[in-house]
XYZ file of C-alpha atoms in Angstrom:
227
model
C 66.453 100.975 145.333
C 68.337 97.713 146.027
C 71.955 97.508 146.053
C 73.115 93.635 145.326
C 75.340 92.258 148.138
C 79.036 92.618 146.981
C 79.955 88.916 146.861
C 79.952 86.387 144.443
C 81.475 86.699 140.961
C 80.241 90.467 140.287
C 81.435 91.320 143.591
C 84.869 93.326 142.897
C 83.025 95.266 139.759
C 80.025 96.052 142.416
C 82.546 97.323 144.875
C 84.868 99.640 142.179
C 81.411 101.269 140.970
C 80.406 102.096 145.183
C 83.927 103.461 145.628
C 83.700 105.294 141.868
C 80.515 107.016 142.930
C 81.974 108.013 146.303
C 84.912 109.531 144.892
C 83.320 111.381 142.132
C 80.807 112.470 144.549
C 83.536 113.721 146.782
C 85.501 115.872 144.013
C 82.236 117.360 143.136
C 82.039 119.196 146.278
C 84.764 121.618 148.365
C 87.469 120.647 150.368
C 85.530 119.440 153.424
C 83.482 117.129 151.468
C 87.055 115.665 149.883
C 88.380 115.097 153.312
C 84.932 113.552 154.645
C 84.319 111.474 152.138
C 88.126 110.162 152.116
C 87.754 109.044 155.499
C 84.525 106.780 155.037
C 86.611 105.216 151.722
C 89.551 104.886 154.202
C 87.158 102.703 156.559
C 85.488 100.724 153.727
C 88.697 99.771 152.088
C 90.400 98.996 155.243
C 88.034 97.562 157.585
C 84.861 96.908 155.863
C 83.363 93.507 155.880
C 81.501 93.154 152.603
C 80.112 90.223 153.082
C 78.593 90.689 156.400
C 78.025 94.497 156.102
C 79.800 95.304 159.254
C 82.533 97.849 160.115
C 84.326 96.408 163.393
C 86.665 99.104 164.522
C 87.129 101.578 167.580
C 87.344 104.972 167.866
C 91.320 104.847 168.771
C 92.181 102.936 165.624
C 89.999 105.101 163.367
C 91.794 108.136 164.742
C 95.052 106.466 164.034
C 94.057 105.643 160.399
C 92.351 109.149 159.714
C 95.790 110.677 161.465
C 93.282 112.749 163.801
C 92.120 113.130 167.630
C 89.203 110.786 169.156
C 87.375 113.797 169.666
C 87.473 114.420 165.485
C 86.690 110.798 165.225
C 83.430 111.038 167.075
C 82.195 114.472 165.320
C 82.917 112.831 161.740
C 81.118 109.757 162.695
C 78.225 111.588 164.252
C 77.759 113.248 160.782
C 78.006 110.085 159.051
C 75.272 108.714 161.276
C 72.964 111.679 160.842
C 73.402 111.452 157.156
C 72.363 108.068 157.392
C 75.345 106.076 155.689
C 76.595 104.651 159.207
C 74.479 102.745 161.578
C 75.364 101.290 165.154
C 74.762 97.565 164.921
C 76.391 96.873 168.320
C 77.907 99.545 170.453
C 81.409 99.427 172.039
C 81.240 97.999 175.501
C 84.576 97.158 177.802
C 86.991 94.782 175.883
C 84.909 94.943 172.556
C 84.849 97.700 170.064
C 81.525 99.010 168.001
C 80.182 97.402 164.873
C 78.625 99.509 162.435
C 76.929 99.305 159.372
C 77.097 100.820 156.060
C 73.842 101.693 154.254
C 75.150 101.285 150.689
C 71.386 102.234 149.199
C 71.667 105.710 151.118
C 75.172 106.160 149.592
C 74.433 105.373 146.304
C 70.746 107.674 146.779
C 73.264 110.621 147.836
C 75.731 110.239 145.139
C 72.922 109.772 142.101
C 73.627 113.387 141.104
C 77.276 112.368 139.790
C 76.475 109.154 138.108
C 76.337 110.629 134.593
C 79.612 112.267 135.186
C 81.180 108.751 135.439
C 79.291 107.585 132.159
C 76.198 106.232 130.900
C 76.957 102.597 131.240
C 77.795 103.318 135.063
C 74.211 104.950 135.224
C 72.717 102.015 133.279
C 74.329 99.572 135.691
C 73.496 101.531 139.102
C 69.788 102.072 137.841
C 68.845 98.709 137.368
C 67.714 96.462 139.909
C 69.636 93.077 141.188
C 69.347 90.301 138.512
C 67.045 88.371 140.843
C 64.549 90.828 141.273
C 62.869 89.290 137.757
C 59.490 90.904 138.554
C 61.243 94.592 138.642
C 61.247 96.273 135.082
C 64.927 98.167 135.210
C 65.435 101.424 133.954
C 66.470 102.181 130.616
C 67.100 105.332 129.123
C 64.356 106.395 126.345
C 64.122 108.959 123.734
C 62.325 111.949 124.856
C 58.585 111.811 123.604
C 56.107 114.368 124.702
C 53.320 113.051 126.371
C 49.832 113.216 124.801
C 47.669 116.211 125.779
C 44.120 114.912 127.353
C 41.940 116.055 129.528
C 42.250 113.699 132.326
C 44.282 114.911 135.444
C 47.091 112.562 135.098
C 48.006 113.448 131.247
C 47.481 117.238 132.407
C 50.242 116.522 134.972
C 52.657 114.893 132.606
C 52.288 117.852 129.923
C 53.292 120.752 132.556
C 55.739 118.199 133.820
C 57.283 117.865 130.552
C 56.820 121.495 129.574
C 59.165 122.362 132.772
C 61.667 120.720 131.859
C 61.968 117.963 129.145
C 65.049 116.471 130.104
C 64.293 115.765 133.769
C 60.754 114.331 132.493
C 62.338 111.803 129.976
C 64.780 111.050 133.104
C 62.358 110.190 135.570
C 58.627 111.496 135.130
C 57.640 109.728 131.895
C 58.261 106.254 133.622
C 55.680 107.085 136.004
C 51.837 105.407 135.853
C 48.812 106.850 138.123
C 47.316 104.068 139.786
C 45.062 105.850 141.972
C 43.627 109.197 143.079
C 41.297 109.220 145.748
C 40.843 110.587 149.370
C 43.183 113.585 148.344
C 46.020 111.089 147.762
C 47.692 110.269 144.466
C 49.504 106.960 144.078
C 51.746 106.659 141.596
C 53.814 103.420 140.201
C 57.111 103.622 139.245
C 58.737 100.642 136.987
C 61.422 99.993 140.096
C 62.100 100.339 143.764
C 65.429 102.658 143.015
C 63.073 104.806 140.861
C 60.346 105.084 143.554
C 63.001 105.767 146.232
C 64.664 108.602 144.092
C 61.334 110.241 142.833
C 59.957 110.331 146.399
C 62.871 111.827 147.901
C 64.205 114.121 145.187
C 61.199 115.202 143.484
C 58.082 114.472 145.076
C 57.603 118.659 146.293
C 57.533 119.066 142.128
C 55.224 116.589 141.460
C 52.770 117.445 144.179
C 52.844 121.095 143.436
C 51.523 120.422 139.774
C 49.064 118.079 140.910
C 47.929 120.704 143.119
C 47.620 122.848 140.318
C 45.661 120.646 138.261
C 43.824 118.851 140.979
C 43.305 121.037 144.233
C 41.727 118.165 146.124
C 45.228 116.046 146.186
C 47.042 116.954 149.283
C 49.627 114.261 149.538
C 51.135 111.522 147.102
C 52.390 107.974 147.242
C 54.873 106.636 145.062
C 55.207 102.746 144.894
C 57.468 100.206 143.028
C 55.792 97.948 140.258
C 55.313 94.107 141.969
């Protein structure tokens, strides 16, 4: 998945989309998630430089914004780093606060489950690659047409996936193509970097289990984006 840098004419809309995903993701969880996501949204809306992807802020200032002590700030920022949402670009030194980067791609991957809640238009926008990547085919929702049954391994894998969960197959698996199967590795091609990343993260285990059932020689999967 690639997230376009929120600058230029479309920047306000993209910023609202990212913040909307965070807000709905927060509300889909318990009170602890509510508070945690609200805290990172405060940092984004008050101190984050969208253009340079930099968050320059000290622990004392974060504590003031969050109305907590610095120990809580240390603990919460560690959670964001472990989740891959925030990384330290330049550590704090005497007389200079730390500079962080926010991984918008990881945030959007982790909030993808709630995109349909916001709306199909939001889902379509987020599942498209940035406009400049003209060699990437954007994801578009299509009617679920069952895969043809065949004797080849990939045809059998697709049939099993469709039989187990037609909606999941229609949203994700039907867009994959098998490029190669050799040396115990099956290589699949997704139409966009977003789909390749998301399927690898969320559904690789299910795909491999079905592959192993059809062809026990397959021990691992590689999911790549179309060039």
